[in-house]
Amino acid sequence: MIHFTDKYTNDKDQKLLLRKINDLITLSRKQYSVMYSPFLDPAQQTLLLSVEEFRGLLRMEGGYEDAERRLCRIQTDEYQTETPLPISLFTVSASMKEAVISHRDVLGSLMGLGIRREMIGDILPNGNCPQFFCMEEIAAYIEMNLTKIGRYSVSLSRTETAALYEPKYEPKTVNVSAMRLDCICAEAFGLSRTKAADAVRKGVVSVNWVLCTDTSHEVKSGDKISFRGKGKVEVGDVSGVSKKGRLFVELRKKV
């Protein structure tokens, strides 16, 4: 049994996650088998991979190479039997060819069936044929009960391969006084500096999928910023400096 201190987190939900993974590690050793967690968001994955006591025991799996939401695969001995990834991939077909079904539509309909978010992996939009991953243990339930998404009747089929798409980004150059999180958020999402700083302090902004409430956090090239309700941006390079010392920063906003 691993005993944690507050060196990793003071957050109650994160501490609960650490204990759950610790319990799965204990169970893996006891049953001499590979264990899996439900789907984790990127911030949860980052936390688990930072724990020294877990090093070498965990691997994140999401069904395809660039998956955002992944299971934590736990193997405590190299000779334990490899087991199939306990997830299913569904393709949705709408009854109307002109239907456009969004990520939000799919997620909302699944939540409407009483399914917890941790049981659902990535949702891949593709016009009227989106795909989504789920835990295998609820696949039959979804297959039987998900007959409508939004106002469209739908049918489901199990699929072996994810139909990946290239996300669209809108390039944008912003002029900021410093590479502070509140400065970048203000320009990226069309807010005043004061409103951007308030939003950061309220906990609606994440950097590289980890919640950040520090308005002065230094943003770097390659960072991905998520602003709840307003979207995501990827920070590029500083392309120049004005005569007054302000920075021209390249951004890519997901559309």
mmCIF file of C-alpha atoms in Angstrom:
data_model
loop_
_atom_site.group_PDB
_atom_site.id
_atom_site.type_symbol
_atom_site.label_atom_id
_atom_site.label_comp_id
_atom_site.label_asym_id
_atom_site.label_seq_id
_atom_site.Cartn_x
_atom_site.Cartn_y
_atom_site.Cartn_z
ATOM 1 C CA MET A 1 0.000 0.000 0.000
ATOM 2 C CA ILE A 2 1.352 3.395 -1.021
ATOM 3 C CA HIS A 3 0.780 6.219 1.468
ATOM 4 C CA PHE A 4 0.520 9.657 -0.133
ATOM 5 C CA THR A 5 1.364 13.022 1.303
ATOM 6 C CA ASP A 6 0.111 16.383 0.049
ATOM 7 C CA LYS A 7 3.156 16.692 -2.226
ATOM 8 C CA TYR A 8 0.988 15.741 -5.217
ATOM 9 C CA THR A 9 -2.288 17.534 -4.583
ATOM 10 C CA ASN A 10 -4.586 19.101 -2.011
ATOM 11 C CA ASP A 11 -7.654 18.645 -4.213
ATOM 12 C CA LYS A 12 -10.185 16.152 -2.769
ATOM 13 C CA ASP A 13 -11.213 14.721 -6.152
ATOM 14 C CA GLN A 14 -7.599 14.251 -7.184
ATOM 15 C CA LYS A 15 -6.769 12.561 -3.883
ATOM 16 C CA LEU A 16 -9.712 10.212 -4.442
ATOM 17 C CA LEU A 17 -8.352 9.377 -7.905
ATOM 18 C CA LEU A 18 -4.914 8.609 -6.451
ATOM 19 C CA ARG A 19 -6.475 6.266 -3.910
ATOM 20 C CA LYS A 20 -8.537 4.514 -6.608
ATOM 21 C CA ILE A 21 -5.473 3.916 -8.777
ATOM 22 C CA ASN A 22 -3.549 2.755 -5.725
ATOM 23 C CA ASP A 23 -6.342 0.244 -4.998
ATOM 24 C CA LEU A 24 -6.187 -1.014 -8.602
ATOM 25 C CA ILE A 25 -2.428 -1.473 -8.274
ATOM 26 C CA THR A 26 -2.983 -3.555 -5.131
ATOM 27 C CA LEU A 27 -5.664 -5.581 -6.922
ATOM 28 C CA SER A 28 -3.384 -6.114 -9.937
ATOM 29 C CA ARG A 29 -0.715 -7.610 -7.679
ATOM 30 C CA LYS A 30 -3.220 -9.704 -5.735
ATOM 31 C CA GLN A 31 -4.990 -11.139 -8.799
ATOM 32 C CA TYR A 32 -1.858 -11.171 -10.956
ATOM 33 C CA SER A 33 -3.707 -9.434 -13.790
ATOM 34 C CA VAL A 34 -3.770 -6.220 -15.801
ATOM 35 C CA MET A 35 -6.328 -3.691 -14.502
ATOM 36 C CA TYR A 36 -7.942 -0.646 -16.116
ATOM 37 C CA SER A 37 -9.437 2.572 -14.776
ATOM 38 C CA PRO A 38 -12.405 4.336 -16.405
ATOM 39 C CA PHE A 39 -11.629 7.146 -18.879
ATOM 40 C CA LEU A 40 -9.516 9.985 -17.513
ATOM 41 C CA ASP A 41 -9.205 13.532 -18.775
ATOM 42 C CA PRO A 42 -5.732 14.906 -19.652
ATOM 43 C CA ALA A 43 -5.325 16.663 -16.294
ATOM 44 C CA GLN A 44 -5.985 13.428 -14.409
ATOM 45 C CA GLN A 45 -3.533 11.571 -16.631
ATOM 46 C CA THR A 46 -0.880 14.228 -16.032
ATOM 47 C CA LEU A 47 -1.369 13.904 -12.274
ATOM 48 C CA LEU A 48 -1.032 10.107 -12.283
ATOM 49 C CA LEU A 49 2.055 10.123 -14.482
ATOM 50 C CA SER A 50 3.712 12.589 -12.091
ATOM 51 C CA VAL A 51 3.485 10.216 -9.104
ATOM 52 C CA GLU A 52 6.871 8.665 -8.404
ATOM 53 C CA GLU A 53 5.345 5.636 -6.674
ATOM 54 C CA PHE A 54 3.352 4.780 -9.834
ATOM 55 C CA ARG A 55 6.292 5.050 -12.223
ATOM 56 C CA GLY A 56 6.623 2.071 -14.554
ATOM 57 C CA LEU A 57 3.219 0.656 -13.591
ATOM 58 C CA LEU A 58 0.894 2.848 -15.645
ATOM 59 C CA ARG A 59 0.196 3.382 -19.321
ATOM 60 C CA MET A 60 -2.549 5.537 -20.855
ATOM 61 C CA GLU A 61 -4.705 4.012 -23.612
ATOM 62 C CA GLY A 62 -7.555 5.709 -25.481
ATOM 63 C CA GLY A 63 -8.281 3.607 -28.542
ATOM 64 C CA TYR A 64 -6.144 5.576 -31.003
ATOM 65 C CA GLU A 65 -2.808 7.337 -30.937
ATOM 66 C CA ASP A 66 -3.900 10.939 -30.298
ATOM 67 C CA ALA A 67 -6.786 10.210 -27.930
ATOM 68 C CA GLU A 68 -7.457 12.908 -25.354
ATOM 69 C CA ARG A 69 -9.492 10.870 -22.881
ATOM 70 C CA ARG A 70 -7.742 7.611 -21.954
ATOM 71 C CA LEU A 71 -7.912 4.664 -19.611
ATOM 72 C CA CYS A 72 -5.117 4.067 -17.145
ATOM 73 C CA ARG A 73 -3.732 0.593 -17.825
ATOM 74 C CA ILE A 74 -2.086 -0.926 -14.738
ATOM 75 C CA GLN A 75 0.402 -3.772 -15.006
ATOM 76 C CA THR A 76 2.434 -4.639 -11.925
ATOM 77 C CA ASP A 77 4.435 -7.519 -13.408
ATOM 78 C CA GLU A 78 5.825 -7.901 -16.923
ATOM 79 C CA TYR A 79 4.631 -11.510 -17.094
ATOM 80 C CA GLN A 80 0.991 -10.698 -16.441
ATOM 81 C CA THR A 81 -1.271 -11.676 -19.335
ATOM 82 C CA GLU A 82 -2.057 -8.918 -21.841
ATOM 83 C CA THR A 83 -5.805 -8.328 -22.003
ATOM 84 C CA PRO A 84 -7.866 -6.577 -24.691
ATOM 85 C CA LEU A 85 -8.574 -2.901 -24.097
ATOM 86 C CA PRO A 86 -12.040 -2.921 -22.441
ATOM 87 C CA ILE A 87 -13.565 -0.257 -24.670
ATOM 88 C CA SER A 88 -15.954 -0.200 -27.627
ATOM 89 C CA LEU A 89 -16.122 2.208 -30.564
ATOM 90 C CA PHE A 90 -19.505 3.118 -32.019
ATOM 91 C CA THR A 91 -20.336 4.879 -35.268
ATOM 92 C CA VAL A 92 -23.596 6.851 -35.261
ATOM 93 C CA SER A 93 -25.755 6.978 -38.381
ATOM 94 C CA ALA A 94 -28.531 9.570 -38.529
ATOM 95 C CA SER A 95 -31.801 8.862 -40.298
ATOM 96 C CA MET A 96 -31.506 12.143 -42.217
ATOM 97 C CA LYS A 97 -28.502 12.528 -44.529
ATOM 98 C CA GLU A 98 -28.408 16.300 -43.994
ATOM 99 C CA ALA A 99 -28.209 15.937 -40.210
ATOM 100 C CA VAL A 100 -25.223 17.479 -38.455
ATOM 101 C CA ILE A 101 -24.591 16.011 -35.015
ATOM 102 C CA SER A 102 -22.153 17.843 -32.745
ATOM 103 C CA HIS A 103 -19.907 16.646 -29.933
ATOM 104 C CA ARG A 104 -22.290 18.309 -27.484
ATOM 105 C CA ASP A 105 -25.300 16.537 -29.004
ATOM 106 C CA VAL A 106 -23.696 13.108 -28.592
ATOM 107 C CA LEU A 107 -22.450 13.760 -25.072
ATOM 108 C CA GLY A 108 -25.773 15.233 -23.966
ATOM 109 C CA SER A 109 -27.712 12.233 -25.236
ATOM 110 C CA LEU A 110 -25.352 9.800 -23.508
ATOM 111 C CA MET A 111 -25.594 11.736 -20.243
ATOM 112 C CA GLY A 112 -29.365 11.664 -20.672
ATOM 113 C CA LEU A 113 -29.181 7.875 -20.416
ATOM 114 C CA GLY A 114 -27.713 8.253 -16.935
ATOM 115 C CA ILE A 115 -24.166 7.419 -18.029
ATOM 116 C CA ARG A 116 -21.290 8.961 -16.073
ATOM 117 C CA ARG A 117 -18.755 11.006 -18.034
ATOM 118 C CA GLU A 118 -15.903 8.723 -16.984
ATOM 119 C CA MET A 119 -17.522 5.890 -18.950
ATOM 120 C CA ILE A 120 -17.253 7.800 -22.239
ATOM 121 C CA GLY A 121 -14.010 8.410 -24.113
ATOM 122 C CA ASP A 122 -13.347 10.683 -27.064
ATOM 123 C CA ILE A 123 -16.217 11.773 -29.280
ATOM 124 C CA LEU A 124 -15.140 12.265 -32.888
ATOM 125 C CA PRO A 125 -17.442 14.564 -34.880
ATOM 126 C CA ASN A 126 -17.981 13.619 -38.505
ATOM 127 C CA GLY A 127 -21.091 15.365 -39.780
ATOM 128 C CA ASN A 128 -24.034 12.989 -39.503
ATOM 129 C CA CYS A 129 -21.803 9.986 -38.638
ATOM 130 C CA PRO A 130 -19.921 10.818 -35.430
ATOM 131 C CA GLN A 131 -18.041 8.165 -33.487
ATOM 132 C CA PHE A 132 -17.515 7.718 -29.773
ATOM 133 C CA PHE A 133 -15.638 5.398 -27.424
ATOM 134 C CA CYS A 134 -17.188 3.905 -24.293
ATOM 135 C CA MET A 135 -16.337 1.329 -21.662
ATOM 136 C CA GLU A 136 -17.166 -2.171 -22.904
ATOM 137 C CA GLU A 137 -19.269 -2.874 -19.803
ATOM 138 C CA ILE A 138 -21.918 -0.343 -20.868
ATOM 139 C CA ALA A 139 -21.719 -0.910 -24.647
ATOM 140 C CA ALA A 140 -24.750 -3.212 -24.806
ATOM 141 C CA TYR A 141 -26.814 -0.746 -22.753
ATOM 142 C CA ILE A 142 -25.921 2.102 -25.095
ATOM 143 C CA GLU A 143 -26.571 0.001 -28.184
ATOM 144 C CA MET A 144 -30.050 -0.804 -26.927
ATOM 145 C CA ASN A 145 -31.058 2.626 -25.619
ATOM 146 C CA LEU A 146 -29.369 5.315 -27.719
ATOM 147 C CA THR A 147 -31.918 5.670 -30.508
ATOM 148 C CA LYS A 148 -32.091 9.450 -30.746
ATOM 149 C CA ILE A 149 -29.572 12.263 -30.625
ATOM 150 C CA GLY A 150 -31.042 15.736 -30.504
ATOM 151 C CA ARG A 151 -34.014 15.681 -32.889
ATOM 152 C CA TYR A 152 -32.600 12.935 -35.078
ATOM 153 C CA SER A 153 -33.308 9.223 -34.936
ATOM 154 C CA VAL A 154 -30.034 7.295 -35.078
ATOM 155 C CA SER A 155 -28.672 3.787 -35.348
ATOM 156 C CA LEU A 156 -25.379 2.521 -33.940
ATOM 157 C CA SER A 157 -22.807 0.125 -35.317
ATOM 158 C CA ARG A 158 -19.694 -1.190 -33.625
ATOM 159 C CA THR A 159 -16.535 -0.164 -35.447
ATOM 160 C CA GLU A 160 -12.930 -1.326 -35.323
ATOM 161 C CA THR A 161 -11.191 1.838 -36.534
ATOM 162 C CA ALA A 162 -11.670 5.498 -35.638
ATOM 163 C CA ALA A 163 -12.289 7.818 -38.593
ATOM 164 C CA LEU A 164 -9.944 10.614 -37.600
ATOM 165 C CA TYR A 165 -10.293 14.139 -38.856
ATOM 166 C CA GLU A 166 -7.936 17.080 -38.918
ATOM 167 C CA PRO A 167 -9.229 19.771 -36.531
ATOM 168 C CA LYS A 168 -9.559 23.250 -37.989
ATOM 169 C CA TYR A 169 -7.639 26.153 -36.502
ATOM 170 C CA GLU A 170 -7.896 29.860 -37.122
ATOM 171 C CA PRO A 171 -4.488 31.599 -37.021
ATOM 172 C CA LYS A 172 -4.345 34.846 -35.128
ATOM 173 C CA THR A 173 -1.585 37.271 -34.115
ATOM 174 C CA VAL A 174 -2.096 39.115 -30.841
ATOM 175 C CA ASN A 175 -0.214 41.982 -29.237
ATOM 176 C CA VAL A 176 0.432 41.519 -25.496
ATOM 177 C CA SER A 177 2.465 43.268 -22.851
ATOM 178 C CA ALA A 178 3.762 39.993 -21.390
ATOM 179 C CA MET A 179 3.404 36.222 -21.736
ATOM 180 C CA ARG A 180 1.095 36.119 -18.735
ATOM 181 C CA LEU A 181 -1.932 33.853 -18.760
ATOM 182 C CA ASP A 182 -4.398 36.698 -18.222
ATOM 183 C CA CYS A 183 -2.846 38.730 -21.065
ATOM 184 C CA ILE A 184 -2.978 35.858 -23.525
ATOM 185 C CA CYS A 185 -6.546 34.912 -22.540
ATOM 186 C CA ALA A 186 -7.759 38.492 -22.913
ATOM 187 C CA GLU A 187 -6.481 38.761 -26.492
ATOM 188 C CA ALA A 188 -7.261 35.190 -27.521
ATOM 189 C CA PHE A 189 -10.883 35.234 -26.364
ATOM 190 C CA GLY A 190 -11.785 38.904 -26.846
ATOM 191 C CA LEU A 191 -12.004 39.945 -23.196
ATOM 192 C CA SER A 192 -10.733 42.843 -21.143
ATOM 193 C CA ARG A 193 -7.656 42.115 -19.068
ATOM 194 C CA THR A 194 -9.751 42.440 -15.889
ATOM 195 C CA LYS A 195 -12.386 39.949 -17.050
ATOM 196 C CA ALA A 196 -9.731 37.511 -18.244
ATOM 197 C CA ALA A 197 -7.949 37.689 -14.880
ATOM 198 C CA ASP A 198 -11.240 37.135 -13.029
ATOM 199 C CA ALA A 199 -11.952 34.082 -15.176
ATOM 200 C CA VAL A 200 -8.526 32.603 -14.439
ATOM 201 C CA ARG A 201 -8.978 33.130 -10.700
ATOM 202 C CA LYS A 202 -12.443 31.512 -10.837
ATOM 203 C CA GLY A 203 -10.917 28.311 -12.227
ATOM 204 C CA VAL A 204 -12.332 28.171 -15.748
ATOM 205 C CA VAL A 205 -8.970 28.208 -17.554
ATOM 206 C CA SER A 206 -6.618 25.245 -18.033
ATOM 207 C CA VAL A 207 -3.098 25.167 -19.427
ATOM 208 C CA ASN A 208 -2.092 21.870 -21.036
ATOM 209 C CA TRP A 209 -5.278 20.398 -19.535
ATOM 210 C CA VAL A 210 -4.288 21.334 -15.985
ATOM 211 C CA LEU A 211 -6.403 23.918 -14.146
ATOM 212 C CA CYS A 212 -4.455 27.132 -13.551
ATOM 213 C CA THR A 213 -5.680 29.947 -11.293
ATOM 214 C CA ASP A 214 -2.452 31.962 -11.376
ATOM 215 C CA THR A 215 -3.051 35.031 -13.547
ATOM 216 C CA SER A 216 0.700 35.655 -13.854
ATOM 217 C CA HIS A 217 1.505 32.114 -15.008
ATOM 218 C CA GLU A 218 4.059 32.348 -17.829
ATOM 219 C CA VAL A 219 2.666 30.948 -21.069
ATOM 220 C CA LYS A 220 5.114 29.280 -23.443
ATOM 221 C CA SER A 221 5.150 28.350 -27.110
ATOM 222 C CA GLY A 222 3.343 25.041 -27.580
ATOM 223 C CA ASP A 223 1.033 25.509 -24.592
ATOM 224 C CA LYS A 224 -2.626 24.642 -25.091
ATOM 225 C CA ILE A 225 -5.105 26.866 -23.263
ATOM 226 C CA SER A 226 -8.714 25.841 -22.656
ATOM 227 C CA PHE A 227 -11.267 28.447 -21.558
ATOM 228 C CA ARG A 228 -14.519 26.857 -20.414
ATOM 229 C CA GLY A 229 -17.361 28.028 -22.627
ATOM 230 C CA LYS A 230 -15.110 29.943 -25.012
ATOM 231 C CA GLY A 231 -12.906 27.346 -26.657
ATOM 232 C CA LYS A 232 -9.252 26.394 -26.991
ATOM 233 C CA VAL A 233 -6.120 28.029 -28.359
ATOM 234 C CA GLU A 234 -2.629 26.769 -29.034
ATOM 235 C CA VAL A 235 0.184 29.232 -28.380
ATOM 236 C CA GLY A 236 2.764 29.651 -31.104
ATOM 237 C CA ASP A 237 5.985 31.645 -31.268
ATOM 238 C CA VAL A 238 6.676 35.274 -30.459
ATOM 239 C CA SER A 239 7.017 36.706 -33.956
ATOM 240 C CA GLY A 240 8.214 40.182 -33.052
ATOM 241 C CA VAL A 241 8.478 43.008 -30.552
ATOM 242 C CA SER A 242 7.012 46.486 -30.953
ATOM 243 C CA LYS A 243 8.956 49.696 -30.311
ATOM 244 C CA LYS A 244 7.220 49.910 -26.948
ATOM 245 C CA GLY A 245 8.326 46.403 -26.027
ATOM 246 C CA ARG A 246 4.987 44.652 -26.588
ATOM 247 C CA LEU A 247 5.086 41.108 -27.938
ATOM 248 C CA PHE A 248 3.479 39.820 -31.113
ATOM 249 C CA VAL A 249 2.361 36.249 -30.382
ATOM 250 C CA GLU A 250 1.041 33.725 -32.884
ATOM 251 C CA LEU A 251 -2.058 31.792 -31.769
ATOM 252 C CA ARG A 252 -4.091 28.995 -33.324
ATOM 253 C CA LYS A 253 -7.705 28.971 -32.172
ATOM 254 C CA LYS A 254 -9.722 25.796 -32.605
ATOM 255 C CA VAL A 255 -12.906 26.383 -34.609
#
